[in-house]
Amino acid sequence: MNAAQWIRSRQEANELQYWFSIVGYEIHDHSWNNRLYLLYVLIFFSSWILMTLIFFANGAKVIFNYLPPLDPIQATIFVVLLLMAMWFNYSLWKSLHSSPVRFSEEDALLLCQTPVNHRDLVIRWFWMPWIKSFAPFLLIALTMGFFIVEISLPGRLTISFLPTYILTGLQTVLIILPIHFGLFILNWLIGILRLQKDKERYWMPRIVMPISVILSTLILVLTISPSLETFLPLGQFTGIEVVSILTVAGNKNLILVWAIGWIFIVILFTGMAKAAQTFNLSRAAQESSVAENIRTARQYGLVSYAENTQNQLWLGMGHKPANQSVFPGASILVWKDIIQSRRIFRLSSLSNWFTIFLLMFSFALLPERYSRAFILSIWVIQISQISVIRLQNDLSRWFIVRQLPIPFKKFLVYDLIKACLFLILSSLLGLWSSSIFFRIPMDGFAIYIPGIVMGNAGITAYDVIRQASSEGLIHEAVPGVSILGVFLSLGLILISYLVDYLLPGLPGALGIMIVSLGFGIASLLLASNAYRNLAQK
Amino acid sequence: MEKIQNPSFTHLSAINLSKKYGSFLALAPISFELKAGDITVLSGPNGSGKTTLLCCLSGLIRPTTGSVTVNGFDLYRDEIEVRRRMIFVPDVPRFYSELTAWEHLYFIAKANEVEQNIDRKAEDLLHKFGLWEAKDLFPHHYSRGMQLKLGLAMAFIRPFDVILLDEPTSALDAEGVDILLDELRFLQQQGKSVLISSHDKNIIQRLGNQRLNIQKGVVEVG
């Protein structure tokens, strides 16, 4: 077990090193300078996260005010529970198809074939995934706490409210923590029970998944219909208690719920440890090593490699031939793009487009310039990532692409056009749905969307090609969107804002369209030039 | 009926071609020509720079010095014209995950504006390389030898004057090697130029009217 302990500690240290390296901290440097820098990083990010979450809580207050007659606190709790139910069901679905205990290829060779204590190994492997899974819920819980302060404290908020914010935030975290922890253990327990000894329980997904979905739905219904609470003791585990604790009943109930929660957790954890004794490690490694490789590749920036491996898993063995294209030459790229998109389509692929839709949906609701600028920034970053997916995929097949007798400008246009069209459509659909749902006029920003999307796609394509090298592309290492690319895209939004500010009305609208398209065309020319020189690097 | 090239016609000309990575000389300056009907064998030990030379010739990597012309077209100034006339088959071909073997052939043929008989040509090639039964599979499920055969089929489905092959026999079975050699001899008769890298002595003896021997980046014309 010492060897397993040592390997896992190294893996955790690597993971930690990765996250610290993002903020520029070198974990192996023990100098005072570096320690002071860590202190600075901790203070900076704590304050930044605090302020951002307060900002989000404020935004949530504005959005939830549009949801009468539902009580805002109840609505928030409903959203948190909805997120938690979605996360749990998705994790459970994954655990029922692939082991929740994930081993790398090295683990499979070095650990899973050796006579280690399975229970100790599983428990040792448990903590890091749990912390990573809890992190987003920690932020959600804090936002929820801040939101409750926002709506319960009267008058203008000042710095003197900061302790109240922090205390309420922590109180909410204390409530969410056992719920998340319990669900996480339950998820692992079910995944471990599926792979026992030398047999796989194929029936489990068919039984467990529907039960989980039904129970989650019931809990969600209970949250918005408190009168039903008495029928099931599950209310203890729902956010209804959170409302009563934070607003009415005080700390007595909090301790009770906590105690009940932790009793459940101890029972579940004991069950998991017992089941782990007969857990089939080899089978788990077989199921999870590819997924683990994909995760590692993604973490180290080999996005195209990770995407290709994931797609290969999804695609299966083969496919009947697609309908033939009638057009020769460059237009065959469209035929290829359609086949590729169709074959790797899954529900999760829609999440990108749905995010774009949601961003524009909420954009129309925001009244003032600064909060709109914030949403626009996220929208721009998102469209940057999506617009070049096909280009990145093609560049990862450098041997094929480089040898096609197709001029690069044409190639680039064919690679970007489909993504641009869908981005424009989903953005416009977001604005339009918002106007229909809330009965407000269609936002004037709609007219700028085509220009900004196309300009942004051009900028991002230039950014990707600018960073690429032929040596890297031969080995499938395709660059992602860089910080410079993000800044250039944000610059486009800033210029659009300036044009709008300086030239209000129709001239401004025309100005923004001309500026965006100008940016797009200039970027395409730059990208074409960068491509010509790419083999030089 | 394919047009047979004049044997004295120079298809590919490399002048003073070299490649450096920082201070490391991967390929010392070399000049040579591939004439119509030439099969040139590029030999040398692992890491001697064979693949670097082929990548420089094909434009996948830009050389530090020198130029490459194909049928008089400069590799970088007239890139599209060169692409129409030259093809490079790497030792480990890569494929689109989402396209089947048959669709890869169709895609390459269409992109190269092959108008007639694509289906028949694809079928013939797949039969010839023993891939017909696996035509609807995704190539990532192929063995390395099968992937190499598909890479060769993708090259042969489109027109070209010069073909560059990087160790094509390294993963092929004996039957595959025979098919490839027959195909190369046919290309020779058609007046095409072939540059093939290999360290298989048998292949070197069976093929080639010109030899390029490469040692630590220095090429000797044999």
Short mmCIF file of N, CA and C in Angstrom, two decimals, chain B residues 66-202:
data_model
loop_
_atom_site.label_atom_id
_atom_site.label_comp_id
_atom_site.label_asym_id
_atom_site.label_seq_id
_atom_site.Cartn_x
_atom_site.Cartn_y
_atom_site.Cartn_z
N GLY B 66 17.65 26.63 -49.69
CA GLY B 66 17.39 25.87 -50.90
C GLY B 66 15.97 25.99 -51.41
N SER B 67 15.78 25.38 -52.57
CA SER B 67 14.46 25.45 -53.18
C SER B 67 14.10 24.10 -53.81
N VAL B 68 12.80 23.91 -54.00
CA VAL B 68 12.30 22.68 -54.63
C VAL B 68 11.36 23.10 -55.75
N THR B 69 11.57 22.53 -56.92
CA THR B 69 10.60 22.79 -58.00
C THR B 69 10.06 21.46 -58.50
N VAL B 70 8.79 21.48 -58.85
CA VAL B 70 8.16 20.28 -59.41
C VAL B 70 7.57 20.67 -60.76
N ASN B 71 8.04 20.03 -61.79
CA ASN B 71 7.66 20.37 -63.17
C ASN B 71 7.82 21.88 -63.43
N GLY B 72 8.84 22.46 -62.83
CA GLY B 72 9.11 23.89 -63.04
C GLY B 72 8.36 24.80 -62.09
N PHE B 73 7.46 24.27 -61.29
CA PHE B 73 6.70 25.10 -60.34
C PHE B 73 7.41 25.10 -58.99
N ASP B 74 7.58 26.31 -58.42
CA ASP B 74 8.26 26.41 -57.13
C ASP B 74 7.32 25.94 -56.01
N LEU B 75 7.88 25.19 -55.09
CA LEU B 75 7.08 24.59 -54.01
C LEU B 75 6.31 25.63 -53.20
N TYR B 76 6.89 26.80 -52.99
CA TYR B 76 6.22 27.80 -52.15
C TYR B 76 5.51 28.89 -52.95
N ARG B 77 6.10 29.26 -54.11
CA ARG B 77 5.46 30.32 -54.89
C ARG B 77 4.23 29.78 -55.63
N ASP B 78 4.33 28.56 -56.14
CA ASP B 78 3.21 27.99 -56.91
C ASP B 78 2.69 26.75 -56.17
N GLU B 79 2.35 26.96 -54.90
CA GLU B 79 2.05 25.84 -54.03
C GLU B 79 0.95 24.92 -54.57
N ILE B 80 -0.13 25.54 -55.06
CA ILE B 80 -1.28 24.72 -55.49
C ILE B 80 -0.89 23.86 -56.70
N GLU B 81 -0.13 24.45 -57.64
CA GLU B 81 0.30 23.68 -58.82
C GLU B 81 1.16 22.49 -58.39
N VAL B 82 2.03 22.72 -57.40
CA VAL B 82 2.89 21.63 -56.92
C VAL B 82 2.04 20.55 -56.24
N ARG B 83 1.06 20.98 -55.45
CA ARG B 83 0.19 20.01 -54.76
C ARG B 83 -0.53 19.09 -55.74
N ARG B 84 -0.87 19.66 -56.91
CA ARG B 84 -1.57 18.85 -57.92
C ARG B 84 -0.66 17.76 -58.49
N ARG B 85 0.66 17.98 -58.38
CA ARG B 85 1.60 17.09 -59.08
C ARG B 85 2.42 16.20 -58.17
N MET B 86 2.41 16.49 -56.87
CA MET B 86 3.27 15.71 -55.97
C MET B 86 2.48 15.22 -54.76
N ILE B 87 2.82 14.02 -54.30
CA ILE B 87 2.14 13.48 -53.11
C ILE B 87 3.18 12.82 -52.21
N PHE B 88 2.94 12.94 -50.92
CA PHE B 88 3.84 12.34 -49.94
C PHE B 88 3.03 11.38 -49.07
N VAL B 89 3.53 10.16 -48.92
CA VAL B 89 2.86 9.19 -48.03
C VAL B 89 3.76 8.97 -46.82
N PRO B 90 3.34 9.43 -45.64
CA PRO B 90 4.19 9.27 -44.44
C PRO B 90 4.21 7.82 -43.95
N ASP B 91 5.16 7.52 -43.07
CA ASP B 91 5.24 6.14 -42.57
C ASP B 91 4.09 5.81 -41.62
N VAL B 92 3.59 6.83 -40.92
CA VAL B 92 2.40 6.62 -40.08
C VAL B 92 1.33 7.61 -40.55
N PRO B 93 0.50 7.19 -41.51
CA PRO B 93 -0.51 8.14 -42.00
C PRO B 93 -1.55 8.43 -40.92
N ARG B 94 -2.11 9.63 -40.96
CA ARG B 94 -3.18 9.99 -40.01
C ARG B 94 -4.46 10.16 -40.80
N PHE B 95 -5.56 9.85 -40.14
CA PHE B 95 -6.84 9.90 -40.85
C PHE B 95 -7.86 10.67 -40.01
N TYR B 96 -8.92 11.10 -40.67
CA TYR B 96 -10.04 11.70 -39.93
C TYR B 96 -10.76 10.58 -39.18
N SER B 97 -11.01 10.82 -37.91
CA SER B 97 -11.67 9.79 -37.10
C SER B 97 -13.06 9.46 -37.62
N GLU B 98 -13.73 10.46 -38.21
CA GLU B 98 -15.16 10.29 -38.52
C GLU B 98 -15.42 9.75 -39.92
N LEU B 99 -14.38 9.63 -40.75
CA LEU B 99 -14.60 9.15 -42.12
C LEU B 99 -14.12 7.70 -42.25
N THR B 100 -14.87 6.91 -43.00
CA THR B 100 -14.46 5.52 -43.22
C THR B 100 -13.36 5.50 -44.29
N ALA B 101 -12.79 4.32 -44.48
CA ALA B 101 -11.71 4.19 -45.47
C ALA B 101 -12.20 4.62 -46.85
N TRP B 102 -13.38 4.12 -47.22
CA TRP B 102 -13.92 4.45 -48.53
C TRP B 102 -14.14 5.96 -48.67
N GLU B 103 -14.64 6.57 -47.62
CA GLU B 103 -14.91 8.02 -47.67
C GLU B 103 -13.60 8.83 -47.75
N HIS B 104 -12.54 8.32 -47.15
CA HIS B 104 -11.25 9.00 -47.29
C HIS B 104 -10.83 9.03 -48.76
N LEU B 105 -10.99 7.89 -49.43
CA LEU B 105 -10.60 7.84 -50.85
C LEU B 105 -11.46 8.81 -51.67
N TYR B 106 -12.75 8.81 -51.37
CA TYR B 106 -13.67 9.67 -52.09
C TYR B 106 -13.32 11.15 -51.86
N PHE B 107 -13.04 11.48 -50.61
CA PHE B 107 -12.70 12.87 -50.24
C PHE B 107 -11.44 13.33 -50.98
N ILE B 108 -10.41 12.50 -50.97
CA ILE B 108 -9.15 12.89 -51.61
C ILE B 108 -9.35 13.03 -53.13
N ALA B 109 -10.08 12.08 -53.71
CA ALA B 109 -10.32 12.14 -55.16
C ALA B 109 -11.07 13.41 -55.53
N LYS B 110 -12.11 13.72 -54.78
CA LYS B 110 -12.92 14.91 -55.09
C LYS B 110 -12.13 16.20 -54.87
N ALA B 111 -11.36 16.23 -53.76
CA ALA B 111 -10.58 17.45 -53.47
C ALA B 111 -9.55 17.68 -54.58
N ASN B 112 -9.10 16.59 -55.21
CA ASN B 112 -8.13 16.71 -56.30
C ASN B 112 -8.81 16.77 -57.66
N GLU B 113 -10.11 16.99 -57.63
CA GLU B 113 -10.91 17.19 -58.84
C GLU B 113 -10.83 16.00 -59.80
N VAL B 114 -10.76 14.80 -59.23
CA VAL B 114 -10.87 13.60 -60.07
C VAL B 114 -12.36 13.49 -60.40
N GLU B 115 -12.69 13.53 -61.66
CA GLU B 115 -14.10 13.59 -62.03
C GLU B 115 -14.69 12.22 -62.35
N GLN B 116 -13.88 11.38 -63.03
CA GLN B 116 -14.48 10.17 -63.59
C GLN B 116 -14.11 8.91 -62.80
N ASN B 117 -15.08 8.03 -62.74
CA ASN B 117 -14.87 6.67 -62.22
C ASN B 117 -14.26 6.62 -60.82
N ILE B 118 -14.64 7.54 -59.97
CA ILE B 118 -14.06 7.51 -58.61
C ILE B 118 -14.40 6.19 -57.92
N ASP B 119 -15.68 5.80 -58.05
CA ASP B 119 -16.11 4.57 -57.37
C ASP B 119 -15.30 3.37 -57.84
N ARG B 120 -15.11 3.28 -59.18
CA ARG B 120 -14.40 2.11 -59.72
C ARG B 120 -12.94 2.13 -59.29
N LYS B 121 -12.33 3.33 -59.35
CA LYS B 121 -10.92 3.44 -58.96
C LYS B 121 -10.76 3.06 -57.49
N ALA B 122 -11.67 3.58 -56.66
CA ALA B 122 -11.59 3.28 -55.22
C ALA B 122 -11.74 1.79 -54.97
N GLU B 123 -12.70 1.20 -55.67
CA GLU B 123 -12.95 -0.23 -55.49
C GLU B 123 -11.72 -1.05 -55.91
N ASP B 124 -11.13 -0.68 -57.07
CA ASP B 124 -9.93 -1.41 -57.55
C ASP B 124 -8.80 -1.32 -56.54
N LEU B 125 -8.58 -0.10 -56.04
CA LEU B 125 -7.47 0.09 -55.08
C LEU B 125 -7.71 -0.67 -53.79
N LEU B 126 -8.95 -0.62 -53.32
CA LEU B 126 -9.26 -1.31 -52.06
C LEU B 126 -9.11 -2.82 -52.22
N HIS B 127 -9.52 -3.33 -53.40
CA HIS B 127 -9.33 -4.77 -53.68
C HIS B 127 -7.85 -5.09 -53.75
N LYS B 128 -7.11 -4.23 -54.47
CA LYS B 128 -5.68 -4.48 -54.68
C LYS B 128 -4.93 -4.56 -53.35
N PHE B 129 -5.27 -3.65 -52.42
CA PHE B 129 -4.55 -3.63 -51.13
C PHE B 129 -5.23 -4.50 -50.06
N GLY B 130 -6.24 -5.24 -50.47
CA GLY B 130 -6.90 -6.15 -49.53
C GLY B 130 -7.71 -5.45 -48.46
N LEU B 131 -8.26 -4.28 -48.79
CA LEU B 131 -9.03 -3.52 -47.79
C LEU B 131 -10.54 -3.48 -48.10
N TRP B 132 -10.94 -4.17 -49.18
CA TRP B 132 -12.33 -4.05 -49.61
C TRP B 132 -13.31 -4.44 -48.51
N GLU B 133 -13.00 -5.52 -47.80
CA GLU B 133 -13.92 -6.00 -46.75
C GLU B 133 -14.01 -4.99 -45.60
N ALA B 134 -12.96 -4.20 -45.46
CA ALA B 134 -12.93 -3.26 -44.32
C ALA B 134 -13.17 -1.82 -44.78
N LYS B 135 -13.79 -1.67 -45.97
CA LYS B 135 -13.92 -0.32 -46.55
C LYS B 135 -14.81 0.61 -45.72
N ASP B 136 -15.78 0.02 -44.99
CA ASP B 136 -16.70 0.86 -44.21
C ASP B 136 -16.28 1.01 -42.76
N LEU B 137 -15.07 0.58 -42.45
CA LEU B 137 -14.58 0.76 -41.07
C LEU B 137 -13.85 2.09 -40.95
N PHE B 138 -13.82 2.60 -39.72
CA PHE B 138 -13.02 3.80 -39.48
C PHE B 138 -11.55 3.40 -39.39
N PRO B 139 -10.66 4.14 -40.06
CA PRO B 139 -9.25 3.68 -40.15
C PRO B 139 -8.53 3.56 -38.81
N HIS B 140 -9.04 4.21 -37.74
CA HIS B 140 -8.33 4.05 -36.46
C HIS B 140 -8.48 2.63 -35.90
N HIS B 141 -9.40 1.86 -36.49
CA HIS B 141 -9.52 0.46 -36.08
C HIS B 141 -8.61 -0.45 -36.91
N TYR B 142 -7.96 0.11 -37.91
CA TYR B 142 -7.06 -0.68 -38.76
C TYR B 142 -5.75 -0.97 -38.02
N SER B 143 -5.08 -2.05 -38.44
CA SER B 143 -3.72 -2.30 -37.94
C SER B 143 -2.80 -1.30 -38.65
N ARG B 144 -1.56 -1.20 -38.20
CA ARG B 144 -0.65 -0.22 -38.80
C ARG B 144 -0.41 -0.52 -40.28
N GLY B 145 -0.30 -1.81 -40.61
CA GLY B 145 -0.10 -2.19 -42.00
C GLY B 145 -1.28 -1.78 -42.87
N MET B 146 -2.48 -2.00 -42.36
CA MET B 146 -3.69 -1.62 -43.11
C MET B 146 -3.76 -0.10 -43.28
N GLN B 147 -3.35 0.64 -42.23
CA GLN B 147 -3.36 2.10 -42.33
C GLN B 147 -2.40 2.57 -43.43
N LEU B 148 -1.25 1.91 -43.47
CA LEU B 148 -0.26 2.26 -44.49
C LEU B 148 -0.82 1.97 -45.88
N LYS B 149 -1.51 0.84 -46.03
CA LYS B 149 -2.11 0.49 -47.33
C LYS B 149 -3.16 1.53 -47.72
N LEU B 150 -3.95 1.97 -46.73
CA LEU B 150 -4.96 2.99 -47.04
C LEU B 150 -4.27 4.30 -47.44
N GLY B 151 -3.18 4.64 -46.75
CA GLY B 151 -2.41 5.84 -47.11
C GLY B 151 -1.93 5.76 -48.55
N LEU B 152 -1.48 4.57 -48.96
CA LEU B 152 -1.00 4.37 -50.34
C LEU B 152 -2.18 4.48 -51.32
N ALA B 153 -3.30 3.86 -50.95
CA ALA B 153 -4.48 3.93 -51.82
C ALA B 153 -4.94 5.38 -52.00
N MET B 154 -4.85 6.17 -50.92
CA MET B 154 -5.23 7.58 -51.01
C MET B 154 -4.30 8.34 -51.95
N ALA B 155 -3.05 7.92 -52.00
CA ALA B 155 -2.12 8.57 -52.92
C ALA B 155 -2.41 8.16 -54.36
N PHE B 156 -2.71 6.86 -54.57
CA PHE B 156 -2.85 6.35 -55.94
C PHE B 156 -4.19 6.72 -56.58
N ILE B 157 -5.16 7.19 -55.79
CA ILE B 157 -6.46 7.50 -56.39
C ILE B 157 -6.45 8.85 -57.11
N ARG B 158 -5.44 9.64 -56.86
CA ARG B 158 -5.39 10.98 -57.45
C ARG B 158 -4.23 11.05 -58.44
N PRO B 159 -4.28 11.98 -59.39
CA PRO B 159 -3.17 12.08 -60.34
C PRO B 159 -1.95 12.72 -59.70
N PHE B 160 -0.77 12.32 -60.13
CA PHE B 160 0.48 12.96 -59.66
C PHE B 160 1.60 12.62 -60.63
N ASP B 161 2.69 13.37 -60.54
CA ASP B 161 3.90 13.07 -61.33
C ASP B 161 5.02 12.58 -60.43
N VAL B 162 4.99 13.03 -59.16
CA VAL B 162 6.06 12.65 -58.23
C VAL B 162 5.41 12.08 -56.96
N ILE B 163 5.94 10.95 -56.53
CA ILE B 163 5.44 10.40 -55.26
C ILE B 163 6.62 10.20 -54.31
N LEU B 164 6.43 10.66 -53.06
CA LEU B 164 7.46 10.50 -52.03
C LEU B 164 6.91 9.51 -51.00
N LEU B 165 7.65 8.46 -50.72
CA LEU B 165 7.16 7.42 -49.80
C LEU B 165 8.14 7.26 -48.65
N ASP B 166 7.63 7.41 -47.41
CA ASP B 166 8.51 7.29 -46.25
C ASP B 166 8.37 5.89 -45.63
N GLU B 167 9.38 5.09 -45.82
CA GLU B 167 9.43 3.71 -45.30
C GLU B 167 8.11 2.96 -45.46
N PRO B 168 7.63 2.85 -46.70
CA PRO B 168 6.30 2.24 -46.89
C PRO B 168 6.28 0.75 -46.60
N THR B 169 7.46 0.13 -46.60
CA THR B 169 7.45 -1.34 -46.41
C THR B 169 7.59 -1.73 -44.94
N SER B 170 7.80 -0.74 -44.07
CA SER B 170 8.11 -1.07 -42.68
C SER B 170 7.00 -1.85 -41.97
N ALA B 171 5.76 -1.60 -42.37
CA ALA B 171 4.66 -2.29 -41.67
C ALA B 171 3.88 -3.22 -42.59
N LEU B 172 4.35 -3.37 -43.83
CA LEU B 172 3.58 -4.19 -44.77
C LEU B 172 3.97 -5.66 -44.68
N ASP B 173 2.99 -6.54 -44.93
CA ASP B 173 3.29 -7.97 -45.02
C ASP B 173 3.94 -8.25 -46.39
N ALA B 174 4.42 -9.46 -46.58
CA ALA B 174 5.15 -9.80 -47.82
C ALA B 174 4.29 -9.55 -49.05
N GLU B 175 3.02 -9.90 -48.96
CA GLU B 175 2.12 -9.70 -50.10
C GLU B 175 1.95 -8.21 -50.40
N GLY B 176 1.82 -7.44 -49.32
CA GLY B 176 1.68 -5.98 -49.45
C GLY B 176 2.90 -5.37 -50.11
N VAL B 177 4.09 -5.87 -49.74
CA VAL B 177 5.33 -5.34 -50.32
C VAL B 177 5.33 -5.63 -51.82
N ASP B 178 4.94 -6.86 -52.20
CA ASP B 178 4.93 -7.22 -53.63
C ASP B 178 3.97 -6.33 -54.41
N ILE B 179 2.79 -6.10 -53.83
CA ILE B 179 1.80 -5.24 -54.51
C ILE B 179 2.38 -3.84 -54.70
N LEU B 180 3.01 -3.34 -53.64
CA LEU B 180 3.57 -1.99 -53.72
C LEU B 180 4.66 -1.92 -54.79
N LEU B 181 5.54 -2.92 -54.80
CA LEU B 181 6.63 -2.89 -55.78
C LEU B 181 6.09 -2.96 -57.20
N ASP B 182 5.07 -3.79 -57.41
CA ASP B 182 4.43 -3.87 -58.74
C ASP B 182 3.88 -2.51 -59.14
N GLU B 183 3.22 -1.89 -58.17
CA GLU B 183 2.60 -0.58 -58.42
C GLU B 183 3.68 0.45 -58.78
N LEU B 184 4.80 0.40 -58.06
CA LEU B 184 5.88 1.37 -58.31
C LEU B 184 6.50 1.13 -59.70
N ARG B 185 6.63 -0.14 -60.08
CA ARG B 185 7.19 -0.43 -61.41
C ARG B 185 6.24 0.07 -62.51
N PHE B 186 4.95 -0.06 -62.24
CA PHE B 186 3.96 0.44 -63.20
C PHE B 186 4.09 1.97 -63.33
N LEU B 187 4.27 2.62 -62.18
CA LEU B 187 4.44 4.09 -62.19
C LEU B 187 5.69 4.46 -62.98
N GLN B 188 6.73 3.65 -62.82
CA GLN B 188 7.99 3.89 -63.53
C GLN B 188 7.75 3.84 -65.05
N GLN B 189 6.99 2.81 -65.45
CA GLN B 189 6.68 2.69 -66.88
C GLN B 189 5.86 3.88 -67.39
N GLN B 190 5.05 4.43 -66.50
CA GLN B 190 4.23 5.57 -66.88
C GLN B 190 5.02 6.88 -66.89
N GLY B 191 6.27 6.80 -66.47
CA GLY B 191 7.12 7.99 -66.49
C GLY B 191 6.96 8.86 -65.24
N LYS B 192 6.42 8.29 -64.18
CA LYS B 192 6.32 9.06 -62.93
C LYS B 192 7.64 8.95 -62.18
N SER B 193 7.87 9.87 -61.25
CA SER B 193 9.10 9.81 -60.44
C SER B 193 8.75 9.34 -59.03
N VAL B 194 9.58 8.46 -58.51
CA VAL B 194 9.34 7.91 -57.18
C VAL B 194 10.58 8.13 -56.32
N LEU B 195 10.36 8.66 -55.12
CA LEU B 195 11.45 8.72 -54.13
C LEU B 195 10.97 7.93 -52.91
N ILE B 196 11.67 6.88 -52.60
CA ILE B 196 11.20 5.98 -51.55
C ILE B 196 12.30 5.83 -50.50
N SER B 197 11.96 6.06 -49.24
CA SER B 197 12.98 5.87 -48.21
C SER B 197 12.81 4.48 -47.61
N SER B 198 13.93 3.83 -47.36
CA SER B 198 13.86 2.48 -46.80
C SER B 198 15.23 2.10 -46.24
N HIS B 199 15.23 1.27 -45.17
CA HIS B 199 16.51 0.68 -44.80
C HIS B 199 16.45 -0.84 -44.92
N ASP B 200 15.49 -1.28 -45.73
CA ASP B 200 15.34 -2.70 -46.02
C ASP B 200 16.23 -3.03 -47.23
N LYS B 201 17.31 -3.84 -46.97
CA LYS B 201 18.29 -4.12 -48.03
C LYS B 201 17.64 -4.79 -49.24
N ASN B 202 16.66 -5.63 -48.96
CA ASN B 202 15.97 -6.35 -50.02
C ASN B 202 15.29 -5.36 -50.99
#
